[in-house]
Amino acid sequence: MYVADSRGGAGTGVRDASRPGPRATAVAPTVLVLGTVSLITDVSSEMVTAVLPLYLVAGLGLSPLGFGLLDGVYNGFSALVRLVGGHLADRGGGRHKAVAAVGYGLSAVCKPALLLVHSLPLIGAVLAVDRTGKGLRTAPRDALISLSSAPETRGRAFGVHRAMDTAGALLGPLVAFLILRQAAEGYDAVFTVSSCVAALGMLVLLLFVPGGRGGAPAPAPASADSPAPSLRASLALLRRRDVRRLTVCATLLGLSTVSDSFVYLLLHHRLGVPDRWFALLPLGTAAAFLLLALPLGRLADRMGRWRMFLAGHVALLAAYGLLLAHGPAYAVLLLHGAFYAATDGVLMAAASTAVPDELRGAGLALVQTGQATARFAASLAFGAAWTAWGDRTALTTAALALTVCAVCAVYLRPAQSK
């Protein structure tokens, strides 16, 4: 990767990220550009995400079960295509940028489509395509980050990226809130502005993100320890103990993770947050994520990424407890943001040390697929439980499930849980 010299300028040569030197402490330019793309794209996507639950439940009259189904589709399609995206990105010596661009493009075209659909099946179809785009781009993007970063600084690199990404998540709901207050046709105006911002993100990606492996050195010829990219080789990564255990643990914990949209609906329902402030609730999560992503990423590099990952789920369990106890909304959102700061990029940093460079995209996608599939099931189950038993019982069940899954994850932790 290109590294910054001691004076803060760009290095002049390409060096192997697996052999860090005294200068391998700065964040790679590729990480910063990808962070910019994610920042812009998240402004677009979070504008929609911030208003979508209330638009569907209050505006279109969906039940919690119906919303759970739609939210499950929103996440489930992402899970189905992650492994495909990672595999396609690894082929031909690394097509990470090209596959990521297709993913970002699919999501961008879905924003104006929301202006044209007003029924559950059509909205579900648009959201499915949007999540397909997210599924295609996530693993190639994270592979570019890990391949352009030294192993011992990957927690920091992912922390920087996630902080920039979350800056967009912080701005998106704020923009949506301002638009809803000013525009007569509030929801349509949100979708229109979101479309324009998504197009800008695509432009930055195409113009400024390096092609191929993002400036990382080309992989060595395939060997027994470094298999050539193929779907069979990607799935065979599960034979590796650390990859298998990471995937199983991420899946287990994903099964007990209440989706963001349900957390905000619970705050609205249980704590009586007024409708006019609903679009601002994601700001609390995003602000905490933004402030904590980099310090927790750096701390994970020192204390162990797996420990940090589990600590994040303890924070999520505390957030559930506060919701059940009618605790303050700001504390729930702070813990919710801390959960993401301690888990999102940290899990990818941990997984990147367990898979070879040649299968980096597919390897990260494998872990992501298990987690995303579990969250798809969790969204469906939580929506059904809320409809059948009420929000308190559904949340209590989720908290108990998270406790059990966290205990199992402690025993199943990878052998090299760094």
Coordinates of C-alpha atoms in Angstrom, one line a residue:
M1 CA 0.0 0.0 0.0
Y2 CA 1.0 3.6 -0.2
V3 CA 1.9 4.9 3.2
A4 CA 2.4 8.3 4.6
D5 CA 6.0 9.3 5.5
S6 CA 7.0 10.8 8.8
R7 CA 6.3 14.3 7.5
G8 CA 2.7 13.4 6.6
G9 CA 3.2 13.2 2.8
A10 CA 2.4 10.3 0.6
G11 CA 5.0 7.6 0.3
T12 CA 6.5 7.1 -3.1
G13 CA 6.6 3.3 -3.3
V14 CA 4.3 0.3 -2.9
R15 CA 5.1 -1.9 0.0
D16 CA 3.7 -5.2 1.3
A17 CA 1.0 -4.5 3.9
S18 CA 1.8 -7.8 5.6
R19 CA 5.3 -6.6 6.4
P20 CA 4.8 -3.4 8.4
G21 CA 7.6 -0.9 8.9
P22 CA 8.0 2.2 11.0
R23 CA 6.0 4.2 8.6
A24 CA 3.0 1.9 8.4
T25 CA 1.0 3.9 10.9
A26 CA -0.9 6.3 8.7
V27 CA -4.3 5.5 7.2
A28 CA -4.0 4.6 3.5
P29 CA -5.4 7.1 0.9
T30 CA -7.7 4.4 -0.4
V31 CA -9.3 4.2 3.1
L32 CA -9.9 8.0 3.1
V33 CA -11.4 8.1 -0.4
L34 CA -13.6 5.1 0.4
G35 CA -14.6 6.9 3.6
T36 CA -15.6 9.9 1.5
V37 CA -17.7 7.7 -0.8
S38 CA -19.4 6.1 2.2
L39 CA -20.0 9.4 3.9
I40 CA -21.8 10.8 0.8
T41 CA -23.7 7.6 0.2
D42 CA -24.8 7.3 3.8
V43 CA -26.2 10.9 3.7
S44 CA -28.4 9.6 0.8
S45 CA -29.4 6.2 2.3
E46 CA -29.9 7.5 5.9
M47 CA -32.2 10.2 4.7
V48 CA -34.5 7.4 3.5
T49 CA -33.9 5.1 6.4
A50 CA -34.7 7.9 8.9
V51 CA -38.2 8.4 7.5
L52 CA -39.0 5.0 6.2
P53 CA -40.3 3.3 9.4
L54 CA -42.8 6.1 10.2
Y55 CA -43.7 6.5 6.5
L56 CA -44.6 2.8 6.3
V57 CA -46.2 2.3 9.8
A58 CA -47.9 5.6 10.3
G59 CA -48.3 6.7 6.6
L60 CA -49.2 3.4 4.9
G61 CA -50.6 1.7 8.0
L62 CA -48.3 -1.3 8.1
S63 CA -48.5 -3.5 11.2
P64 CA -45.3 -4.4 13.1
L65 CA -45.4 -7.8 11.5
G66 CA -45.7 -6.3 8.0
F67 CA -42.9 -3.9 8.8
G68 CA -40.8 -6.8 10.2
L69 CA -41.3 -8.6 6.9
L70 CA -40.3 -5.6 4.9
D71 CA -37.3 -4.9 7.1
G72 CA -36.3 -8.5 6.8
V73 CA -36.4 -8.2 3.0
Y74 CA -34.4 -5.0 3.3
N75 CA -31.6 -7.0 5.1
G76 CA -32.2 -10.5 3.7
F77 CA -31.4 -9.6 0.0
S78 CA -28.2 -8.0 1.2
A79 CA -27.2 -11.3 2.8
L80 CA -28.0 -13.4 -0.3
V81 CA -25.6 -11.5 -2.6
R82 CA -22.7 -10.7 -0.3
L83 CA -20.8 -13.9 -1.1
V84 CA -21.4 -13.4 -4.8
G85 CA -20.0 -9.9 -4.6
G86 CA -17.0 -11.0 -2.7
H87 CA -16.3 -13.8 -5.1
L88 CA -16.6 -11.6 -8.2
A89 CA -14.4 -9.0 -6.7
D90 CA -11.6 -11.5 -6.0
R91 CA -11.5 -12.9 -9.6
G92 CA -9.0 -11.7 -12.2
G93 CA -6.5 -10.4 -9.6
G94 CA -9.0 -8.1 -7.9
R95 CA -12.1 -6.4 -9.4
H96 CA -13.0 -4.8 -6.1
K97 CA -13.7 -1.3 -7.4
A98 CA -15.8 -2.6 -10.4
V99 CA -18.0 -4.8 -8.3
A100 CA -18.4 -2.1 -5.6
A101 CA -19.4 0.4 -8.3
V102 CA -22.2 -1.9 -9.5
G103 CA -23.5 -2.2 -6.0
Y104 CA -23.4 1.6 -5.4
G105 CA -25.1 2.1 -8.8
L106 CA -28.0 -0.3 -8.0
S107 CA -28.7 1.5 -4.7
A108 CA -28.5 4.9 -6.4
V109 CA -31.2 4.1 -8.9
C110 CA -33.5 2.9 -6.2
K111 CA -33.9 6.3 -4.5
P112 CA -35.9 7.9 -7.4
A113 CA -37.9 4.7 -7.7
L114 CA -39.4 5.2 -4.2
L115 CA -41.2 8.3 -5.7
L116 CA -43.1 6.0 -8.0
V117 CA -44.2 3.2 -5.7
H118 CA -46.8 3.3 -2.9
S119 CA -47.8 -0.3 -2.2
L120 CA -46.1 -2.9 0.0
P121 CA -45.1 -5.3 -2.8
L122 CA -43.6 -2.6 -5.0
I123 CA -41.8 -0.9 -2.1
G124 CA -40.5 -4.3 -1.0
A125 CA -39.2 -4.9 -4.6
V126 CA -37.4 -1.5 -4.6
L127 CA -35.9 -2.1 -1.2
A128 CA -34.8 -5.6 -2.3
V129 CA -32.8 -4.1 -5.2
D130 CA -31.3 -1.5 -3.0
R131 CA -30.1 -4.1 -0.5
T132 CA -28.8 -6.2 -3.4
G133 CA -26.6 -3.2 -4.2
K134 CA -25.4 -2.9 -0.6
G135 CA -24.7 -6.7 -0.6
L136 CA -22.6 -6.5 -3.7
R137 CA -20.5 -3.5 -2.6
T138 CA -19.9 -4.2 1.1
A139 CA -17.3 -7.1 0.8
P140 CA -15.3 -5.5 -2.0
R141 CA -15.1 -2.2 -0.2
D142 CA -14.0 -3.8 3.1
A143 CA -11.5 -6.0 1.1
L144 CA -10.0 -2.8 -0.3
I145 CA -9.7 -1.3 3.1
S146 CA -8.0 -4.4 4.6
L147 CA -5.7 -5.0 1.6
S148 CA -4.4 -1.4 1.7
S149 CA -3.8 -1.4 5.4
A150 CA -1.1 -3.1 7.6
P151 CA -2.4 -6.0 9.7
E152 CA -1.7 -4.3 13.0
T153 CA -3.5 -1.1 12.0
R154 CA -6.6 -2.6 10.4
G155 CA -8.8 -1.8 13.5
R156 CA -7.8 1.8 13.1
A157 CA -8.3 1.8 9.3
F158 CA -11.8 0.4 9.7
G159 CA -12.5 2.8 12.6
V160 CA -11.6 5.8 10.3
H161 CA -13.8 4.4 7.5
R162 CA -16.7 3.7 9.8
A163 CA -16.3 7.2 11.4
M164 CA -16.5 8.8 8.0
D165 CA -19.4 6.5 7.0
T166 CA -21.2 7.5 10.2
A167 CA -20.7 11.2 9.6
G168 CA -23.0 10.6 6.6
A169 CA -25.4 8.7 8.8
L170 CA -25.4 11.7 11.1
L171 CA -26.1 14.2 8.4
G172 CA -28.7 12.1 6.6
P173 CA -31.5 12.2 9.2
L174 CA -30.8 15.9 9.9
V175 CA -31.3 16.7 6.2
A176 CA -34.4 14.6 6.1
F177 CA -35.7 16.3 9.2
L178 CA -35.1 19.8 7.7
I179 CA -36.8 18.8 4.4
L180 CA -39.8 17.3 6.2
R181 CA -40.3 20.6 8.1
Q182 CA -40.0 22.8 5.0
A183 CA -41.4 20.8 2.1
A184 CA -45.1 20.4 1.5
E185 CA -44.6 17.0 -0.1
G186 CA -42.2 15.9 2.6
Y187 CA -41.5 12.3 1.8
D188 CA -41.2 12.8 -2.0
A189 CA -38.8 15.7 -1.4
V190 CA -36.7 13.5 0.8
F191 CA -36.5 10.8 -1.8
T192 CA -35.6 13.3 -4.5
V193 CA -32.7 14.9 -2.6
S194 CA -31.5 11.5 -1.6
S195 CA -31.3 10.5 -5.3
C196 CA -29.1 13.5 -6.1
V197 CA -26.7 12.8 -3.2
A198 CA -26.4 9.1 -4.2
A199 CA -25.4 10.2 -7.7
L200 CA -22.6 12.4 -6.2
G201 CA -21.3 9.4 -4.2
M202 CA -21.1 7.3 -7.4
L203 CA -19.1 10.1 -9.1
V204 CA -16.5 10.3 -6.3
L205 CA -16.1 6.5 -6.4
L206 CA -15.6 6.3 -10.2
L207 CA -13.2 9.3 -10.3
F208 CA -11.0 8.9 -7.2
V209 CA -11.0 5.3 -5.9
P210 CA -8.1 3.4 -7.3
G211 CA -8.9 0.4 -9.5
G212 CA -8.1 -3.3 -8.8
R213 CA -7.0 -3.8 -5.2
G214 CA -6.9 -0.2 -4.3
G215 CA -3.1 0.3 -4.5
A216 CA -2.3 -3.0 -2.7
P217 CA 0.3 -5.2 -4.2
A218 CA -0.9 -7.9 -6.5
P219 CA -1.3 -11.3 -4.9
A220 CA 1.4 -14.0 -5.2
P221 CA 0.6 -17.0 -7.4
A222 CA -1.9 -19.4 -5.9
S223 CA -0.6 -22.2 -3.8
A224 CA -2.0 -24.8 -1.4
D225 CA -2.2 -22.2 1.3
S226 CA -3.3 -19.5 -1.2
P227 CA -6.1 -21.0 -3.3
A228 CA -7.2 -19.4 -6.6
P229 CA -10.5 -17.5 -6.3
S230 CA -13.5 -19.7 -6.9
L231 CA -16.9 -20.3 -5.2
R232 CA -15.6 -23.7 -4.0
A233 CA -12.5 -22.1 -2.5
S234 CA -14.6 -19.4 -0.9
L235 CA -16.9 -21.9 0.8
A236 CA -13.9 -24.1 1.8
L237 CA -12.7 -21.2 4.0
L238 CA -15.2 -22.6 6.5
R239 CA -12.8 -25.4 7.1
R240 CA -10.4 -23.0 8.7
R241 CA -11.1 -23.0 12.4
D242 CA -10.9 -19.2 13.0
V243 CA -13.1 -18.4 9.9
R244 CA -15.7 -21.0 10.9
R245 CA -15.8 -19.8 14.5
L246 CA -16.0 -16.1 13.5
T247 CA -18.9 -16.9 11.1
V248 CA -20.8 -19.0 13.7
C249 CA -20.4 -16.4 16.4
A250 CA -21.4 -13.5 14.2
T251 CA -24.4 -15.5 13.1
L252 CA -25.4 -16.4 16.6
L253 CA -25.2 -12.8 17.9
G254 CA -27.0 -11.6 14.8
L255 CA -30.0 -13.8 15.6
S256 CA -30.6 -11.7 18.8
T257 CA -30.0 -8.3 17.3
V258 CA -33.0 -6.1 17.0
S259 CA -32.8 -4.0 13.8
D260 CA -32.2 -0.3 14.0
S261 CA -35.7 0.6 12.7
F262 CA -37.3 -1.5 15.5
V263 CA -35.1 0.2 18.1
Y264 CA -36.4 3.6 16.9
L265 CA -40.0 2.4 16.8
L266 CA -39.6 1.1 20.3
L267 CA -38.3 4.5 21.4
H268 CA -41.3 6.1 19.7
H269 CA -43.7 3.6 21.2
R270 CA -42.4 3.0 24.7
L271 CA -40.8 6.4 25.5
G272 CA -43.4 8.5 23.7
V273 CA -41.0 10.3 21.3
P274 CA -43.2 12.6 19.2
D275 CA -43.6 11.9 15.5
R276 CA -42.0 15.2 14.5
W277 CA -38.7 14.2 16.3
F278 CA -38.7 10.6 15.0
A279 CA -36.4 11.3 12.0
L280 CA -33.8 12.7 14.4
L281 CA -33.5 9.5 16.5
P282 CA -30.8 7.9 14.2
L283 CA -28.7 11.0 14.9
G284 CA -28.1 9.8 18.5
T285 CA -26.9 6.5 17.3
A286 CA -24.8 8.0 14.5
A287 CA -23.2 10.6 16.9
A288 CA -22.1 8.0 19.3
F289 CA -20.8 5.8 16.5
L290 CA -18.9 8.7 15.0
L291 CA -17.2 9.7 18.3
L292 CA -16.4 6.1 19.3
A293 CA -15.5 4.3 16.0
L294 CA -11.9 5.4 15.8
P295 CA -10.9 5.2 19.5
L296 CA -12.6 1.8 19.9
G297 CA -10.9 0.6 16.6
R298 CA -7.5 1.6 17.9
L299 CA -8.3 0.0 21.3
A300 CA -9.3 -3.2 19.6
D301 CA -5.9 -3.3 17.8
R302 CA -4.3 -3.3 21.3
M303 CA -6.7 -5.3 23.6
G304 CA -8.0 -7.8 21.0
R305 CA -10.7 -7.4 18.4
W306 CA -12.7 -10.3 19.5
R307 CA -13.0 -8.9 23.1
M308 CA -14.1 -5.6 21.7
F309 CA -16.7 -7.3 19.5
L310 CA -18.2 -9.1 22.5
A311 CA -18.1 -5.9 24.6
G312 CA -20.1 -4.2 21.9
H313 CA -22.9 -6.7 22.4
V314 CA -22.8 -6.1 26.1
A315 CA -23.5 -2.5 25.3
L316 CA -26.5 -3.6 23.1
L317 CA -27.8 -5.7 25.9
A318 CA -27.7 -2.7 28.2
A319 CA -29.6 -0.7 25.6
Y320 CA -32.3 -3.3 25.6
G321 CA -32.4 -3.1 29.4
L322 CA -32.9 0.6 29.4
L323 CA -35.7 0.3 26.8
L324 CA -37.5 -2.2 29.1
A325 CA -37.0 0.1 32.1
H326 CA -38.2 3.2 30.3
G327 CA -34.7 4.7 30.6
P328 CA -33.7 8.0 29.0
A329 CA -33.7 7.9 25.2
Y330 CA -30.3 9.6 25.0
A331 CA -28.7 6.7 27.0
V332 CA -30.3 4.1 24.7
L333 CA -29.0 5.9 21.6
L334 CA -25.5 6.2 23.2
L335 CA -25.3 2.5 23.9
H336 CA -26.7 1.7 20.5
G337 CA -24.0 3.7 18.8
A338 CA -21.3 2.2 21.1
F339 CA -22.5 -1.2 20.0
Y340 CA -21.9 -0.4 16.3
A341 CA -18.6 1.3 17.0
A342 CA -17.3 -1.8 18.8
T343 CA -18.6 -4.4 16.3
D344 CA -19.0 -3.2 12.8
G345 CA -15.5 -2.5 11.6
V346 CA -13.9 -4.5 14.4
L347 CA -15.5 -7.7 13.1
M348 CA -14.1 -7.1 9.6
A349 CA -10.6 -6.3 11.0
A350 CA -10.7 -9.6 12.9
A351 CA -11.9 -11.6 9.9
S352 CA -9.3 -10.0 7.6
T353 CA -6.5 -11.7 9.6
A354 CA -8.1 -15.1 9.1
V355 CA -8.4 -15.2 5.3
P356 CA -5.8 -15.1 2.5
D357 CA -5.4 -12.0 0.3
E358 CA -6.6 -13.9 -2.7
L359 CA -9.9 -14.6 -1.1
R360 CA -10.2 -11.5 1.0
G361 CA -13.5 -10.3 -0.6
A362 CA -15.1 -13.7 -0.4
G363 CA -13.8 -14.4 3.1
L364 CA -15.2 -11.2 4.5
A365 CA -18.4 -11.8 2.6
L366 CA -18.7 -15.2 4.2
V367 CA -18.7 -13.7 7.7
Q368 CA -21.0 -10.9 6.7
T369 CA -23.5 -13.3 5.0
G370 CA -23.9 -15.3 8.2
Q371 CA -24.5 -12.2 10.2
A372 CA -26.8 -10.6 7.7
T373 CA -28.9 -13.8 7.3
A374 CA -29.3 -14.0 11.0
R375 CA -30.4 -10.4 11.3
F376 CA -32.9 -11.1 8.5
A377 CA -34.4 -13.9 10.6
A378 CA -34.3 -11.8 13.7
S379 CA -36.2 -9.0 12.1
L380 CA -39.0 -11.3 11.0
A381 CA -39.1 -13.0 14.4
F382 CA -39.2 -9.7 16.3
G383 CA -41.9 -8.3 14.2
A384 CA -44.0 -11.4 14.7
A385 CA -43.4 -11.4 18.4
W386 CA -44.3 -7.8 18.8
T387 CA -47.6 -8.3 16.8
A388 CA -48.5 -11.5 18.9
W389 CA -47.3 -10.6 22.4
G390 CA -46.6 -6.9 22.5
D391 CA -43.4 -4.9 22.4
R392 CA -42.3 -5.6 26.0
T393 CA -42.4 -9.4 25.7
A394 CA -40.7 -9.3 22.3
L395 CA -37.9 -7.1 23.6
T396 CA -37.5 -9.2 26.8
T397 CA -37.2 -12.3 24.6
A398 CA -34.6 -10.6 22.4
A399 CA -32.6 -9.6 25.5
L400 CA -32.6 -13.2 26.9
A401 CA -31.6 -14.5 23.5
L402 CA -28.7 -12.1 23.3
T403 CA -27.5 -13.1 26.7
V404 CA -27.5 -16.8 25.8
C405 CA -25.8 -16.2 22.4
A406 CA -23.1 -14.0 24.0
V407 CA -22.3 -16.8 26.5
C408 CA -22.1 -19.3 23.6
A409 CA -19.8 -16.9 21.7
V410 CA -17.4 -16.7 24.6
Y411 CA -16.9 -20.5 24.4
L412 CA -16.7 -20.5 20.6
R413 CA -14.3 -17.6 20.2
P414 CA -11.6 -18.0 17.6
A415 CA -8.3 -19.5 18.7
Q416 CA -6.5 -16.3 17.6
S417 CA -9.1 -13.8 18.9
K418 CA -7.1 -10.7 18.1

